[in-house]
CSV table of C-alpha atoms in Angstrom, one decimal:
chain,number,residue,atom,x,y,z
A,1,MET,CA,116.6,105.5,61.3
A,2,ARG,CA,120.1,104.8,63.0
A,3,VAL,CA,119.4,107.7,65.5
A,4,GLU,CA,116.2,105.9,66.7
A,5,LYS,CA,118.0,102.5,67.1
A,6,MET,CA,120.7,104.4,69.2
A,7,LYS,CA,117.9,105.8,71.3
A,8,HIS,CA,116.2,102.4,72.0
A,9,LEU,CA,119.8,100.8,72.5
A,10,SER,CA,120.4,103.6,75.2
A,11,VAL,CA,117.0,102.8,76.9
A,12,VAL,CA,117.6,99.1,76.9
A,13,LEU,CA,121.2,99.7,78.4
A,14,VAL,CA,120.0,102.0,81.1
A,15,THR,CA,117.3,99.6,82.1
A,16,LEU,CA,119.7,96.6,82.1
A,17,SER,CA,122.2,98.8,84.5
A,18,MET,CA,119.3,99.7,86.7
A,19,VAL,CA,118.1,95.8,87.1
A,20,ALA,CA,121.7,94.8,87.7
A,21,CYS,CA,122.8,97.5,90.1
A,22,ALA,CA,120.9,97.3,93.3
A,23,GLY,CA,123.2,99.8,94.6
A,24,ILE,CA,121.1,102.7,93.4
A,25,LEU,CA,118.4,101.7,95.7
A,26,PRO,CA,117.8,104.3,98.7
A,27,ARG,CA,119.2,103.8,102.0
A,28,GLU,CA,118.1,105.5,105.2
A,29,GLU,CA,120.2,105.5,108.4
A,30,GLN,CA,118.8,107.3,111.7
A,31,LEU,CA,120.9,107.7,114.6
A,32,THR,CA,120.0,109.4,117.8
A,33,ILE,CA,123.2,111.1,119.1
A,34,SER,CA,124.1,109.8,122.4
A,35,PRO,CA,127.1,108.7,124.4
A,36,TRP,CA,126.0,105.0,124.1
A,37,GLY,CA,126.9,103.1,120.7
A,38,SER,CA,124.7,100.2,121.6
A,39,TYR,CA,121.6,98.9,123.6
A,40,ALA,CA,124.0,97.1,125.8
A,41,SER,CA,126.0,100.2,126.7
A,42,ALA,CA,122.8,102.3,127.3
A,43,LYS,CA,121.3,99.6,129.5
A,44,ALA,CA,124.7,99.3,131.2
A,45,SER,CA,124.9,102.8,132.3
A,46,PHE,CA,121.3,103.1,133.1
A,47,GLU,CA,121.5,100.3,135.5
A,48,LYS,CA,124.0,102.2,137.6
A,49,ILE,CA,121.0,104.6,138.6
A,50,LYS,CA,119.7,103.4,141.9
A,51,PRO,CA,116.3,104.8,143.0
A,52,GLY,CA,116.4,106.1,146.4
A,53,GLU,CA,120.3,106.5,146.2
A,54,THR,CA,121.1,108.4,143.0
A,55,ARG,CA,121.0,112.3,143.0
A,56,PHE,CA,120.7,114.5,140.0
A,57,GLU,CA,124.6,115.5,140.3
A,58,GLU,CA,125.3,111.9,140.0
A,59,LEU,CA,123.1,111.5,137.1
A,60,SER,CA,125.3,114.0,135.2
A,61,GLU,CA,128.5,112.2,136.0
A,62,LEU,CA,126.7,109.1,134.6
A,63,GLY,CA,125.9,110.9,131.3
A,64,PHE,CA,122.3,111.9,132.0
A,65,ASN,CA,122.1,115.4,132.2
A,66,PRO,CA,119.8,117.0,129.7
A,67,GLU,CA,121.8,120.2,129.5
A,68,VAL,CA,125.0,118.4,128.3
A,69,THR,CA,124.0,115.1,126.9
A,70,PRO,CA,121.9,115.2,123.5
A,71,ASN,CA,118.6,114.0,123.2
A,72,ILE,CA,117.7,113.6,126.7
A,73,THR,CA,114.2,115.3,127.5
A,74,ARG,CA,113.6,116.9,130.7
A,75,ILE,CA,109.7,116.3,131.4
A,76,THR,CA,107.2,118.0,133.9
A,77,TYR,CA,105.2,116.4,136.6
A,78,ILE,CA,102.2,117.0,134.3
A,79,ASP,CA,103.8,114.8,131.5
A,80,LEU,CA,104.5,112.4,134.3
A,81,LEU,CA,101.0,112.3,135.0
A,82,ALA,CA,99.8,111.5,131.7
A,83,ARG,CA,102.3,108.9,131.5
A,84,PHE,CA,101.5,106.9,134.7
A,85,LEU,CA,97.8,107.6,134.3
A,86,PRO,CA,97.1,107.7,130.6
A,87,ASN,CA,93.2,107.2,131.1
A,88,GLN,CA,90.6,107.3,133.9
A,89,SER,CA,90.7,103.4,134.6
A,90,LEU,CA,93.9,104.2,136.4
A,91,ARG,CA,94.2,105.9,140.0
A,92,ILE,CA,96.8,107.7,141.4
A,93,ASP,CA,96.9,104.8,144.2
A,94,ASP,CA,97.6,102.3,141.3
A,95,VAL,CA,101.2,103.8,140.6
A,96,ASP,CA,104.3,103.2,142.6
A,97,PRO,CA,104.3,104.8,146.2
A,98,ASP,CA,107.3,106.8,145.4
A,99,VAL,CA,105.9,107.9,142.0
A,100,LYS,CA,102.9,109.0,143.8
A,101,ALA,CA,104.4,111.1,146.4
A,102,CYS,CA,106.6,112.8,143.6
A,103,LEU,CA,103.6,113.4,141.5
A,104,GLN,CA,101.6,114.9,144.5
A,105,ALA,CA,104.9,117.4,145.0
A,106,ARG,CA,104.1,118.9,141.8
A,107,GLU,CA,107.1,121.3,140.7
A,108,ALA,CA,109.5,119.2,142.9
A,109,CYS,CA,108.7,116.4,140.6
A,110,TYR,CA,110.1,115.9,137.1
A,111,GLY,CA,111.5,113.3,134.9
A,112,LEU,CA,114.1,112.5,132.4
A,113,SER,CA,113.4,110.5,129.2
A,114,PHE,CA,115.7,109.3,126.7
A,115,THR,CA,115.5,107.2,123.6
A,116,PRO,CA,119.2,106.5,122.2
A,117,GLY,CA,119.2,104.3,119.3
A,118,GLU,CA,120.4,103.6,115.6
A,119,THR,CA,118.4,102.1,112.8
A,120,ASP,CA,119.3,101.3,109.0
A,121,ARG,CA,116.8,100.9,106.5
A,122,GLN,CA,118.0,99.6,103.3
A,123,ARG,CA,115.9,98.6,100.2
A,124,TYR,CA,117.1,95.6,98.1
A,125,GLY,CA,116.2,93.2,95.4
A,126,ASN,CA,115.4,94.1,91.8
A,127,ALA,CA,116.2,97.8,91.2
A,128,PHE,CA,113.8,98.1,87.9
A,129,LEU,CA,110.8,96.7,89.8
A,130,ASP,CA,111.6,98.8,92.9
A,131,VAL,CA,112.0,102.3,91.2
A,132,PHE,CA,108.8,101.9,89.1
A,133,GLY,CA,106.8,100.8,92.1
A,134,PHE,CA,106.2,97.2,91.4
A,135,LYS,CA,107.9,95.5,94.3
A,136,ARG,CA,109.7,97.1,96.9
A,137,ARG,CA,111.7,95.3,99.8
A,138,THR,CA,113.1,97.1,102.8
A,139,ARG,CA,115.1,95.6,105.6
A,140,THR,CA,115.4,97.6,108.9
A,141,THR,CA,118.1,96.6,111.5
A,142,GLY,CA,119.5,98.3,114.5
A,143,TRP,CA,118.5,99.0,118.3
A,144,ASN,CA,116.9,101.4,120.4
A,145,PHE,CA,116.7,101.8,124.3
A,146,ALA,CA,113.9,103.8,126.0
A,147,GLY,CA,114.5,105.1,129.7
A,148,LEU,CA,112.5,107.1,132.1
A,149,VAL,CA,113.9,108.5,135.4
A,150,VAL,CA,111.6,110.0,137.8
A,151,ILE,CA,113.2,112.8,140.2
A,152,HIS,CA,111.8,114.3,143.4
A,153,ASP,CA,113.7,116.7,145.0
A,154,ASP,CA,116.8,115.8,142.9
A,155,LEU,CA,116.8,112.5,144.0
A,156,VAL,CA,115.9,109.4,141.8
A,157,VAL,CA,112.7,107.7,143.0
A,158,TYR,CA,112.0,105.5,140.1
A,159,THR,CA,113.5,104.1,136.8
A,160,LEU,CA,111.7,102.4,134.2
A,161,ALA,CA,113.7,100.7,131.1
A,162,GLY,CA,112.7,99.1,127.7
A,163,GLY,CA,113.7,99.1,124.2
A,164,ASN,CA,114.6,96.6,121.4
A,165,PRO,CA,118.2,95.3,121.4
A,166,ASN,CA,118.0,93.7,118.1
A,167,ILE,CA,115.6,95.2,115.5
A,168,ASN,CA,115.5,93.1,112.5
A,169,GLN,CA,112.6,93.5,110.1
A,170,THR,CA,111.7,92.9,106.4
A,171,GLU,CA,108.9,94.6,104.4
A,172,MET,CA,107.6,93.9,101.1
A,173,ARG,CA,105.4,96.1,99.1
A,174,LYS,CA,104.1,94.5,96.0
A,175,ARG,CA,101.8,96.6,93.6
A,176,PRO,CA,101.1,94.3,90.3
A,177,LEU,CA,100.3,97.6,88.2
A,178,GLY,CA,103.4,99.6,89.4
A,179,PRO,CA,102.9,103.5,89.0
A,180,LEU,CA,99.2,102.7,87.6
A,181,GLN,CA,98.2,101.4,91.0
A,182,GLU,CA,97.9,105.0,92.2
A,183,ILE,CA,95.1,105.9,89.4
A,184,ASP,CA,91.3,105.4,90.7
A,185,ILE,CA,88.5,104.6,88.6
A,186,LYS,CA,87.9,108.2,87.6
A,187,GLY,CA,91.4,108.4,86.1
A,188,ASN,CA,92.5,111.0,89.0
A,189,VAL,CA,95.9,110.3,90.4
A,190,GLU,CA,95.9,109.7,94.3
A,191,ILE,CA,98.8,111.9,96.1
């Protein structure tokens, strides 16, 4: 009898410690390795690239060399075609004239694509409700930058930049039945 009470007390203590300690909740961090530690620094470096002036050798000096800098992808003219003409409603005459000339040059045309960034996903709230699947809250913060450089005969002819300098998202998932929410009518567990 005394052993049974000790087991119940242990379960209660473990449960209470889970509820009180949100530090046990999972946390994810994703970092795309690059020389840029922020959106602003990536953007500032990218803005030094001047279409019609910057040559591939100068790109290397600015840190945009796919053979040296991690996570910069060299893409073929076929990949560029797919980006600039994603469907049949667009024609080659619709794209920038320098990009059009580059695409028509085929193998002499290529691009560099890079997406440095950093995101942090952290779950917060009641650890008991989270662990057992009743209520899960996640906050995502960070930044990402997306850059595309089009190169024709080793001369930059076009640049395009975008991204999100300030990611701040909150997600809440509520399942009133917790772990039982995954059981369908026939009693089968969905995976």
